[in-house]
Coordinates of C-alpha atoms in Angstrom, one line a residue:
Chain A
X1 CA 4.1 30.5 52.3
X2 CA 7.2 28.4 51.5
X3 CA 10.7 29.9 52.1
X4 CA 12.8 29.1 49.2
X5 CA 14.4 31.5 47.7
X6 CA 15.2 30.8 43.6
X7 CA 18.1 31.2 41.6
X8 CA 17.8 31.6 38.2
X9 CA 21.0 33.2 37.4
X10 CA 23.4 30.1 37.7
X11 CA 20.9 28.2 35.1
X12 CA 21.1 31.3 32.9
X13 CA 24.8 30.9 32.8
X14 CA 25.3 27.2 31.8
X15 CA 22.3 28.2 29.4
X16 CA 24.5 27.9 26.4
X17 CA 26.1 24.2 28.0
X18 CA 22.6 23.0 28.4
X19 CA 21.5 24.3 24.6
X20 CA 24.7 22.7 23.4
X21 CA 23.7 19.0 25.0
X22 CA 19.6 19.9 23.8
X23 CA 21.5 19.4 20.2
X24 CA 23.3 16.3 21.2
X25 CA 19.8 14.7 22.4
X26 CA 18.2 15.9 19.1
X27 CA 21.2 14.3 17.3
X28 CA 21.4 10.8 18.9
X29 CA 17.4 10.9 18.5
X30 CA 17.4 12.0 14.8
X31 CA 19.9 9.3 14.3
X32 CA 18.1 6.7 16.0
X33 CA 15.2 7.3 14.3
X34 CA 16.7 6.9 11.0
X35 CA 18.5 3.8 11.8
X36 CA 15.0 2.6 13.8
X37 CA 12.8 3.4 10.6
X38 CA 15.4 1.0 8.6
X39 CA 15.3 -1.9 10.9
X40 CA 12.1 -1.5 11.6
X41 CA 10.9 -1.3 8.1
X42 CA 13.1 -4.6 7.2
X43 CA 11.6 -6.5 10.3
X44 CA 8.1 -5.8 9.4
X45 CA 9.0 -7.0 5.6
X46 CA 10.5 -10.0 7.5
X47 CA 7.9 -10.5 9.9
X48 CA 4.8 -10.3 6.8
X49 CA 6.9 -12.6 4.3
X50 CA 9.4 -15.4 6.0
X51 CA 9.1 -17.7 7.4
X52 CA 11.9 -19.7 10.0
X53 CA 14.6 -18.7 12.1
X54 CA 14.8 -14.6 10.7
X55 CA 11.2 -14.3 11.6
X56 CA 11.5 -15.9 14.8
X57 CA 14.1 -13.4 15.2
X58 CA 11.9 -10.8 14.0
X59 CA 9.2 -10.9 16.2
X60 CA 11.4 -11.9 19.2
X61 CA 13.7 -8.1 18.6
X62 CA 9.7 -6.8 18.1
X63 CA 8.2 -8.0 21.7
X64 CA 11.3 -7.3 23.9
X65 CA 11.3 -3.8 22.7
X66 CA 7.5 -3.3 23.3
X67 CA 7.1 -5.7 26.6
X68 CA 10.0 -4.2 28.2
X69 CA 11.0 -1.1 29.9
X70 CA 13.4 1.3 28.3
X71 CA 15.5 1.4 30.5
X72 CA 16.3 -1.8 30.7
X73 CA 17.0 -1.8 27.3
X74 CA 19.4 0.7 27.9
X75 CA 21.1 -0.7 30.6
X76 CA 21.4 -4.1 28.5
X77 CA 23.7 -2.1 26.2
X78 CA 25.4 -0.9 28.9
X79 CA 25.9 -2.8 31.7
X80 CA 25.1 -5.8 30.2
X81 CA 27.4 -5.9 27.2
X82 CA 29.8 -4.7 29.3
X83 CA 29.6 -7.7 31.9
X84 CA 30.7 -9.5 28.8
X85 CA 33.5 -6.7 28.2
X86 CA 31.7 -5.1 25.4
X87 CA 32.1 -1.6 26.5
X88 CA 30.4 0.8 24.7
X89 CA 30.7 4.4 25.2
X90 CA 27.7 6.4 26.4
X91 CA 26.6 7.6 23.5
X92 CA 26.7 4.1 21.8
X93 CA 24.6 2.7 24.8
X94 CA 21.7 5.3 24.3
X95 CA 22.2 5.2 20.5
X96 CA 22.1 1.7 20.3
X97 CA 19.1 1.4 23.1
X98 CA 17.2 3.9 21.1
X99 CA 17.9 2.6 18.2
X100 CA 16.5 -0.9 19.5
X101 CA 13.4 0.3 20.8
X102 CA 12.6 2.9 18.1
X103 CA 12.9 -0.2 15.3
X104 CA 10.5 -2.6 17.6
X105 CA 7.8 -0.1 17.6
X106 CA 8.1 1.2 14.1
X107 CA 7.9 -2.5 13.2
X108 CA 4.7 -2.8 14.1
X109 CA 3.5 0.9 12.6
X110 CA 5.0 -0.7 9.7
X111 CA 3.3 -3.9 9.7
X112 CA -0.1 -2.5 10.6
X113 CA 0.0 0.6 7.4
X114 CA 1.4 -2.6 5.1
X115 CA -1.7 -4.7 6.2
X116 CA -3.3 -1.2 5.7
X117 CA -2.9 -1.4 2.0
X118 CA -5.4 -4.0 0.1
X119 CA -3.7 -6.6 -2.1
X120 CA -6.0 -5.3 -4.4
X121 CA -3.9 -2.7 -5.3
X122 CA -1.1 -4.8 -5.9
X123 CA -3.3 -6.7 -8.7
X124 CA -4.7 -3.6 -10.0
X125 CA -0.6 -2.3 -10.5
X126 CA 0.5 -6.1 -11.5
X127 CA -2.4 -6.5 -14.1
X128 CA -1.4 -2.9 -15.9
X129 CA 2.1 -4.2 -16.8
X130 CA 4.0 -3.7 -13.5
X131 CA 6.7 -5.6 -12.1
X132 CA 6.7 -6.3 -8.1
X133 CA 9.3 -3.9 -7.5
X134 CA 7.6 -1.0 -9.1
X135 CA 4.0 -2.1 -7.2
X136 CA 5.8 -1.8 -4.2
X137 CA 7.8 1.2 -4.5
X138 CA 5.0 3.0 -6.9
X139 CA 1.9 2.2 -5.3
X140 CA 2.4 0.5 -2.0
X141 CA 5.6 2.0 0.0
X142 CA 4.0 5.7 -0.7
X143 CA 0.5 4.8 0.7
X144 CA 1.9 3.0 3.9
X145 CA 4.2 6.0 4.1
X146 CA 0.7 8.0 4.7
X147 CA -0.8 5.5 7.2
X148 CA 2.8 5.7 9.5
X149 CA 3.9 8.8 9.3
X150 CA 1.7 10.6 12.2
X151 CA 2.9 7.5 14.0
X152 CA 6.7 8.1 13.1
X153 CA 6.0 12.0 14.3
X154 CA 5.1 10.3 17.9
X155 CA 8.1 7.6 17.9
X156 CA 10.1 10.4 17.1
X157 CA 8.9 12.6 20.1
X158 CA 9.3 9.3 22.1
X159 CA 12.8 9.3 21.2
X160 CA 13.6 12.7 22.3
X161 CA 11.7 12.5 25.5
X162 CA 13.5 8.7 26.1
X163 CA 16.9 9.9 25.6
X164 CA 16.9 11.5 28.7
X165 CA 17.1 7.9 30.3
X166 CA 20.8 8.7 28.7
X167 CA 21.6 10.5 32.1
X168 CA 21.5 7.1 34.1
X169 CA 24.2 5.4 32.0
X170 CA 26.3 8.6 32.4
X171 CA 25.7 10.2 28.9
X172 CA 25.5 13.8 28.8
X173 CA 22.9 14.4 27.0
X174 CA 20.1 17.5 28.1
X175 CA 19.3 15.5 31.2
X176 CA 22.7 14.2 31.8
X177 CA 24.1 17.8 31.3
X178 CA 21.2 19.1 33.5
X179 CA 22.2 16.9 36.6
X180 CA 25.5 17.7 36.6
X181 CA 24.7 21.3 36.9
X182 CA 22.2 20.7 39.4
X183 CA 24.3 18.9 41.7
X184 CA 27.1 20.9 41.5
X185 CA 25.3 24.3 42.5
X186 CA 22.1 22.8 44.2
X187 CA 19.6 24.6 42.4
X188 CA 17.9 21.2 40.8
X189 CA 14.9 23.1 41.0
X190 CA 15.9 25.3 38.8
X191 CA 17.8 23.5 36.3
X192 CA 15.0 20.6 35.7
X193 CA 12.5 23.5 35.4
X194 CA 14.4 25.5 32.5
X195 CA 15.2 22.0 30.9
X196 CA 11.6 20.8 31.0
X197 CA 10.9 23.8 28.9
X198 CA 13.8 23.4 26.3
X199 CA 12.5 19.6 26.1
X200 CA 8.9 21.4 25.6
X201 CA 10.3 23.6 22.8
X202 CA 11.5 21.1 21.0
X203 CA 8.8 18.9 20.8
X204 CA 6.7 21.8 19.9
X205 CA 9.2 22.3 16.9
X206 CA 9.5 18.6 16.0
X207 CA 5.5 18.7 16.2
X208 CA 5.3 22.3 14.0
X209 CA 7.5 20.7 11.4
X210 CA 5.5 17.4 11.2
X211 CA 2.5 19.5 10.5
X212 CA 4.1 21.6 7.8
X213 CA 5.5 18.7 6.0
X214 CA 2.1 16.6 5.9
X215 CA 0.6 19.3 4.3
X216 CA 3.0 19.5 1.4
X217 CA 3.3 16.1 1.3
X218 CA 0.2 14.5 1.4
X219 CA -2.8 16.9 -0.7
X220 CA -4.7 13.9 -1.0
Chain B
X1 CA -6.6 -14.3 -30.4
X2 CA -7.5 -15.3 -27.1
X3 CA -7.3 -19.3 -26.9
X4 CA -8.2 -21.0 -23.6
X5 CA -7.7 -24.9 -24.2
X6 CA -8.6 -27.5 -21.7
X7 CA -8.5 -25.1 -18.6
X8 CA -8.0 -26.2 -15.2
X9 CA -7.8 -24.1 -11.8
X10 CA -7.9 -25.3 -8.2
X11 CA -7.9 -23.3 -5.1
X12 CA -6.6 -25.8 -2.7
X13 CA -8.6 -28.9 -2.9
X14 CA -11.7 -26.7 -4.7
X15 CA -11.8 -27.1 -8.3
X16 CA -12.8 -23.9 -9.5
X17 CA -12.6 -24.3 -13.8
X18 CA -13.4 -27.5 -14.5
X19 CA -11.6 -28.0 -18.6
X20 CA -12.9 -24.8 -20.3
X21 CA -12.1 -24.5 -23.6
X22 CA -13.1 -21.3 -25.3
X23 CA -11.5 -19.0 -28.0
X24 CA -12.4 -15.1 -28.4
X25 CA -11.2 -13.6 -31.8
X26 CA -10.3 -10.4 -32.7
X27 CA -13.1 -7.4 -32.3
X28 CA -15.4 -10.2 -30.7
X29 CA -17.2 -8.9 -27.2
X30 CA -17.9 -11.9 -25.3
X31 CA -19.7 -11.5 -21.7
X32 CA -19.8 -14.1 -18.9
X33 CA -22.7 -14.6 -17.0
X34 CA -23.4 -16.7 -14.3
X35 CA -23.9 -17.6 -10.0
X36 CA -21.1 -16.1 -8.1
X37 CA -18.7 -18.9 -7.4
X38 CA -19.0 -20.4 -10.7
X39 CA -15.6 -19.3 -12.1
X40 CA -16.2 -16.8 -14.3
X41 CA -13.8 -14.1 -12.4
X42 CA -11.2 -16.4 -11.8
X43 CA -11.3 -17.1 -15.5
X44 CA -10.2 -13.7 -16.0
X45 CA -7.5 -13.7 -13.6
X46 CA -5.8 -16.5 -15.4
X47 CA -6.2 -15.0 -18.7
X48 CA -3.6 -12.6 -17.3
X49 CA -1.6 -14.9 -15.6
X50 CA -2.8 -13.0 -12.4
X51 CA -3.2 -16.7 -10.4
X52 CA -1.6 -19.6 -11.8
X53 CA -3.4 -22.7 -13.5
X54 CA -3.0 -26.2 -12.4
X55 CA -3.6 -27.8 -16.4
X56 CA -4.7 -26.7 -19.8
X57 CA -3.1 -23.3 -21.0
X58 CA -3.9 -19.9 -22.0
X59 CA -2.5 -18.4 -25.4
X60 CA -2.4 -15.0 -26.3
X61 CA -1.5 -14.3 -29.8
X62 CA 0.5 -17.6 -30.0
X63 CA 2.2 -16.9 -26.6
X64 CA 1.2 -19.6 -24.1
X65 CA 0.7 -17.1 -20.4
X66 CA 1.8 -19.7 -18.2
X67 CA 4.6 -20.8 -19.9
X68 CA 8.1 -20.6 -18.2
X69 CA 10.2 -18.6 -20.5
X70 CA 6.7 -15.8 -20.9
X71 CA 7.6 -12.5 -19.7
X72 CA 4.3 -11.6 -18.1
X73 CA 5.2 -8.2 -17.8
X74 CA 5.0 -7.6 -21.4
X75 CA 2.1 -9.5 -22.0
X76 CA 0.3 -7.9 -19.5
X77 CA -0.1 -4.9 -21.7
X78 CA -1.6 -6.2 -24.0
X79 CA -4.7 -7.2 -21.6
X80 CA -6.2 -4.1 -19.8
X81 CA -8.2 -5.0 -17.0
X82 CA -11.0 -3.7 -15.1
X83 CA -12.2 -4.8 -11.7
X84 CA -15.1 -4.8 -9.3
X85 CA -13.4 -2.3 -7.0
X86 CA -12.3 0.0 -8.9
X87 CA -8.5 0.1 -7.4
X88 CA -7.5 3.3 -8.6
X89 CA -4.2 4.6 -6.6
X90 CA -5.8 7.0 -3.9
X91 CA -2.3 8.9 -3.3
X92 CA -2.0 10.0 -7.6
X93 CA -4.6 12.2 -9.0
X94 CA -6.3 11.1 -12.3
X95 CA -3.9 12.2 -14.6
X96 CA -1.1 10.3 -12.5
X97 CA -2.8 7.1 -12.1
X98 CA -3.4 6.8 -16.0
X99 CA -0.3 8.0 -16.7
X100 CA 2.0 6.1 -14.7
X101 CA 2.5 3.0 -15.9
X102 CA 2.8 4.2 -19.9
X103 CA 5.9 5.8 -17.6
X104 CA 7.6 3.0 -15.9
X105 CA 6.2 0.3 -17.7
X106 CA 6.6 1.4 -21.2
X107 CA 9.2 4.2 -21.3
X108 CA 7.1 7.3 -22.4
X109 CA 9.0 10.2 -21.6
X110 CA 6.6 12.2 -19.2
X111 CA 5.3 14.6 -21.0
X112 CA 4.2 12.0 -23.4
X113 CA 2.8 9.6 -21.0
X114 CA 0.7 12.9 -19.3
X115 CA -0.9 13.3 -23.0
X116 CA -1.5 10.0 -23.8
X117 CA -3.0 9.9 -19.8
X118 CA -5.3 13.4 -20.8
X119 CA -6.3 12.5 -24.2
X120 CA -7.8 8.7 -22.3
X121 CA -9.3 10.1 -19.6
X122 CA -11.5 12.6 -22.2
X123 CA -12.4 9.5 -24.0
X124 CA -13.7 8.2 -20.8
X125 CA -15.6 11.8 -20.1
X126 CA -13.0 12.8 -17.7
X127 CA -11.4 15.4 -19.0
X128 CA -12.7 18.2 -16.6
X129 CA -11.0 15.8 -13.9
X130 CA -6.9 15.8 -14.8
X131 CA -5.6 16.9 -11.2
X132 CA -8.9 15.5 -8.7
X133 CA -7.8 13.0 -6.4
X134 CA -9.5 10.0 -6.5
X135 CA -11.3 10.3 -3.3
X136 CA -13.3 13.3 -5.1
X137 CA -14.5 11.1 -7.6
X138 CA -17.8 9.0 -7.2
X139 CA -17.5 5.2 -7.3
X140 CA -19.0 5.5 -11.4
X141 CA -16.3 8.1 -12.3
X142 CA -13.4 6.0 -10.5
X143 CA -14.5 3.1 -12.6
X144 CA -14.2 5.2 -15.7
X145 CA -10.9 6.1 -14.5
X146 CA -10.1 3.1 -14.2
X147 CA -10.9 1.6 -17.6
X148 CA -8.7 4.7 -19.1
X149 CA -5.9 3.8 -17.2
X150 CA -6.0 0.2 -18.6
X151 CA -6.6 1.7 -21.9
X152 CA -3.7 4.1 -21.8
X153 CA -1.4 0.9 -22.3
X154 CA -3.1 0.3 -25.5
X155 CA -4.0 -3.5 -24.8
X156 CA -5.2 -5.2 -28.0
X157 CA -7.8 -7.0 -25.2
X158 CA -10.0 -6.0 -21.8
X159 CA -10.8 -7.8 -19.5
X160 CA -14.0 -6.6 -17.2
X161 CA -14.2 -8.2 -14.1
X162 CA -18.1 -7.1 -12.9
X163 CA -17.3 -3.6 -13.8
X164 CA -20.5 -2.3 -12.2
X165 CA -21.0 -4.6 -9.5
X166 CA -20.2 -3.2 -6.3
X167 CA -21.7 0.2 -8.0
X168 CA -24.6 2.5 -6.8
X169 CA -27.8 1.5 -8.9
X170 CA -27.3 5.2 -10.5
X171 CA -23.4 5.3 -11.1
X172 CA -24.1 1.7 -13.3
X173 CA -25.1 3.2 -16.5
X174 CA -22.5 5.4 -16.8
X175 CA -20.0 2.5 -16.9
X176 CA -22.0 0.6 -19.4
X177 CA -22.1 3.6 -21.4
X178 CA -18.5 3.6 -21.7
X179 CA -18.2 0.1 -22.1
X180 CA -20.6 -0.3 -25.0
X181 CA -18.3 2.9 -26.8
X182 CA -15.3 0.8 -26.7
X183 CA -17.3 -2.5 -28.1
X184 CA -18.5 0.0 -30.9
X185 CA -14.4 1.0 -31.5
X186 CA -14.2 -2.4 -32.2
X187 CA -12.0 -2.9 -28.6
X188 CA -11.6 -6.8 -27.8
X189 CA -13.4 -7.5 -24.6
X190 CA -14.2 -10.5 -22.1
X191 CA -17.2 -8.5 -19.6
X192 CA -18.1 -10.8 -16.5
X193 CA -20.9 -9.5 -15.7
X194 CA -24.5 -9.6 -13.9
X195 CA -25.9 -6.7 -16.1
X196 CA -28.0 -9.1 -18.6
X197 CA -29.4 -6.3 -20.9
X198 CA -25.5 -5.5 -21.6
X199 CA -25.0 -8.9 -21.6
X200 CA -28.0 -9.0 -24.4
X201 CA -27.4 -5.7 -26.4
X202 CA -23.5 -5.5 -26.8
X203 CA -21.7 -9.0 -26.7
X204 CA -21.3 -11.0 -29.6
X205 CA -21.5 -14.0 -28.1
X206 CA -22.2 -15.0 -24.7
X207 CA -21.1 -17.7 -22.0
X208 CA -22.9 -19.2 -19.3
X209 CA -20.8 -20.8 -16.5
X210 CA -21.9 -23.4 -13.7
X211 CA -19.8 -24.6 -10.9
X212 CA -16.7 -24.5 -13.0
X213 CA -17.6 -25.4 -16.4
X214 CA -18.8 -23.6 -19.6
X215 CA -22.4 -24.8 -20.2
X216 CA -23.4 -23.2 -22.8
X217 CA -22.0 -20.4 -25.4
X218 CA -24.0 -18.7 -28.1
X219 CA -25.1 -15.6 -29.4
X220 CA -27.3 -13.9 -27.3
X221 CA -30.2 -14.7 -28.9
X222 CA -29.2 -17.9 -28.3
X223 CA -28.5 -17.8 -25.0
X224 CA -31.5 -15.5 -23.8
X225 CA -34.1 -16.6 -26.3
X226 CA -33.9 -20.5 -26.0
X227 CA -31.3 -21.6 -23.6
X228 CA -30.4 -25.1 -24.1
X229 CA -29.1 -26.5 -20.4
X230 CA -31.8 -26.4 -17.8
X231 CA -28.8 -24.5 -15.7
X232 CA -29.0 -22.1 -17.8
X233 CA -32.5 -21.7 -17.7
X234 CA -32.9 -21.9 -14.0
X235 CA -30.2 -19.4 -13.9
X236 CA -31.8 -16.5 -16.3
X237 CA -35.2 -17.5 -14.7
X238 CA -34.0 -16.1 -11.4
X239 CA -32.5 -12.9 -12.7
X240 CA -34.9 -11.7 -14.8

C-alpha cells in the first residue's frame, strides 16, 4: 500500500528526554496560568471600576491578546523586544507570551462571571452589617470563582496546547524537544505521533483533575 | 426610635421622596403601602444608608445615618432587612448564610454563630433545613431564610422591602405568617408592602405614599375605613 517502513525504537529511546521537556511545558503553563489568573483578574477589576488611562490600558492589553494570533504575541517577546535589545531567554519569551495571552482571555471570563453576580447580592451582604471587602471576598469572589472556573480548566488546556508555539522561538519545550529529535534521526513521523499522545495524556489528566476538584469544591 | 425628618432623595434629576417626615417608635409595626414608583422602597434603602440622601436626615437611636463620622457598619446591625428577592448566598447552605455575618461581622466564635444561626432558622420553621443549599429551597422558604439571617444579628428594627412580592400566590402566606410572629414578639418593623389584609391586621399604623410624599398616616382603620386624600382613595379603590 505505502512503503514506509516505521521506527519506533529511536522515539522509545529519547522517551525519557521527551517526558522530561512534557514537564517543562506543564511548568511554564502552570506558571503562566497563575500569573495570567492574577493579571487577568486585576484587569477585569480595572476594566468594571476606572476609569482613564489604566482602563484604556486595560482593555487595550485585553483586545490585542484576543484579536491577535499567538504567535505573534510570542514573537513580540522575542524578536521584537529583542530588536530593541531586550533579549529574553526562550523560556521568558513563551512565559511571558503565555502569560500575556492567558491574562487577556481570563479578563474577560473574569469580567463576564463578575457581571454574572447581581448587585443585589452585594446589598443583601452590605445591609447585614458587612463591609465591602468582606462582600466581595465572602459572597462575591466565591460565586464568580464558580461561573469561571470550567472556563479556567479550558484556558489552562489552551496553555498547554499553545506552548508548543515555544518550538519556533527555539524553546525546548515538548515540541521543541520533539523537533530536534526528529530532525536529527528523520523519523518525524514518529516522534510527532508519540508526542501528540503525551500532549493527549496530559490534557486528559489536567481535564480528570478539573472534574475531581469541582466536585469537592462546588456541592451546590 | 426611627426619626425620618424632612427627607429628600433624587435619582438624577427625579425626585423620588419629596420631605417625608415620619417617626416609628419602639415595638410599633408600621407598613407602607402604595403605586410602585412612589418611594416607599427607596425609603427603606435610606433608612439603612443603603443609597445616600440629597437633604433631611435619618436618625436611628440619636445617630444621624448619613452623617460623616457614622460607622454604617455598626449601625447596619441594628436594622435587619428583607428584600423582594430574597438574595440568599446560593454558594452557603442555610446554616452558613445565617450564620456568617454574626461571624465576620460580629466576632462570634463559630460554634457560637452556627447556634445562634440553628436556633433562628427554627424560629423561622427551618430547622429540618441546616445543611440544604439554597437552590433546594422554594422561593417562600428562601424568604424565611432570609428574614432569619437578618434576625440572627439581633437588629432592634426590620426593614421589609415587599417581602412577598415577587412570590408564588401559595408561598405568600407562609411569609406573612412569619412576619406577623415577629410583630406579636414585639419586633420593630417598617413592611412595604402590597398585601393590604397584612397591611390591615398587623401594623399599628399605616402610610400611604404618592409620587414621593407621605399622604396620609393613620391607624388602619383609619387609613382603610375612611381615607382622607382622594389619592388614597383611588389608590385602595383599585386594589381591593
Amino acid at each position: 500500500m505505502f512503503d514506509y517502513n516505521f521506527h519506533w525504537r529511536p522515539v522509545m529511546k529519547s522517551l525519557p528526554d521527551l517526558l522530561e521537556a512534557a514537564l517543562l511545558t506543564l511548568q511554564v503553563a502552570v506558571l503562566a496560568m497563575i500569573f495570567g489568573i492574577i493579571i487577568g483578574l486585576c484587569l477585569a477589576l480595572i476594566r468594571l471600576n476606572m476609569r482613564g488611562p489604566l482602563r484604556w490600558l486595560a482593555s487595550t492589553w485585553v483586545e490585542l491578546a484576543r484579536n491577535t494570533p499567538a504567535l505573534f504575541q510570542l514573537f513580540f517577546f522575542g524578536f521584537g523586544l529583542g530588536a530593541f535589545g531586550l533579549h529574553l531567554s526562550p523560556y521568558m519569551i513563551v512565559l511571558a507570551g503565555l502569560t500575556f495571552n492567558c491574562a487577556g482571555y481570563l479578563a474577560e471570563n473574569f469580567r463576564g462571571g463578575f457581571q454574572a453576580v447581581p448587585d443585589t447580592q452585594i446589598r443583601a451582604s452590605r445591609s447585614l452589617g458587612m463591609t465591602a471587602w468582606q462582600a466581595y471576598t465572602r459572597i462575591v469572589i466565591p460565586q464568580v470563582f464558580r461561573i469561571v472556573y470550567h472556563p479556567i480548566t479550558n484556558q489552562m488546556v489552551w496553555a498547554v496546547l499553545m506552548s508548543s508555539l515555544g518550538m519556533l522561538v527555539g524553546f525546548r519545550e515538548l515540541s521543541g524537544e520533539t523537533q530536534f529529535f526528529a530532525s536529527r534521526t528523520f523519523r518525524i513521523f514518529e516522534y510527532f505521533a508519540v508526542t501528540a499522545v503525551i500532549y493527549y495524556v496530559i490534557v486528559k489528566l489536567i481535564l480528570g483533575a478539573s472534574r475531581l476538584l469541582a466536585t469537592r469544591l462546588f456541592r451546590y | 426610635m426611627i426619626e425620618i425628618q424632612d427627607l429628600h432623595k433624587y435619582f438624577g434629576a427625579l425626585h423620588v421622596l419629596k420631605g417625608i417626615n415620619l417617626n416609628v417608635e419602639k415595638g410599633e409595626v408600621l407598613s407602607v403601602i402604595g403605586a410602585s414608583g412612589s418611594g416607599k422602597s427607596t425609603l427603606l434603602y435610606c433608612i439603612n444608608g443603603l443609597e445616600p440622601v440629597q437633604q433631611g436626615k435619618v436618625v436611628v437611636d440619636g445617630t444621624d445615618v448619613h452623617a460623616k463620622g457614622t460607622d454604617i457598619n455598626k449601625l447596619r446591625q441594628q436594622l435587619g432587612m428583607v428584600f423582594q428577592q430574597w438574595n440568599s448566598f446560593p454558594h452557603l447552605t442555610a446554616l452558613e448564610n445565617v450564620a456568617l455575618a454574626p461571624k465576620i461581622v460580629k466576632g462570634k466564635s463559630k460554634a457560637e454563630a452556627r447556634e445562634i444561626a440553628a436556633q433562628q432558622l427554627k424560629h423561622v420553621g427551618l430547622g429540618e433545613k441546616l445543611d440544604v443549599y439554597p437552590s433546594a429551597l422554594s422561593g417562600g422558604q428562601q424568604q424565611r431564610l432570609a428574614i432569619a439571617r437578618a434576625l440572627a444579628m439581633e437588629p432592634e428594627y426590620m426593614l421589609f422591602d415587599e417581602a412577598t412580592s415577587a412570590l408564588d400566590p401559595e408561598l405568600v402566606g407562609e411569609v406573612l405568617e412569619t412576619m406577623r410572629m415577629l410583630a406579636e414578639e414585639g419586633m420593630t418593623m417598617i413592611c412595604v408592602t402590597h398585601e393590604m389584609g397584612f397591611a390591615r391586621d398587623v401594623s399599628d399604623r399605616v402610610a400611604f405614599f404618592h409620587q414621593g410624599v407621605m399622604e396620609e398616616i393613620g391607624p388602619p382603620e383609619q387609613i382603610f375605613g375612611t381615607p382622607q386624600s382622594e389619592h388614597t382613595q383611588k389608590f385602595l379603590a383599585n386594589v381591593r
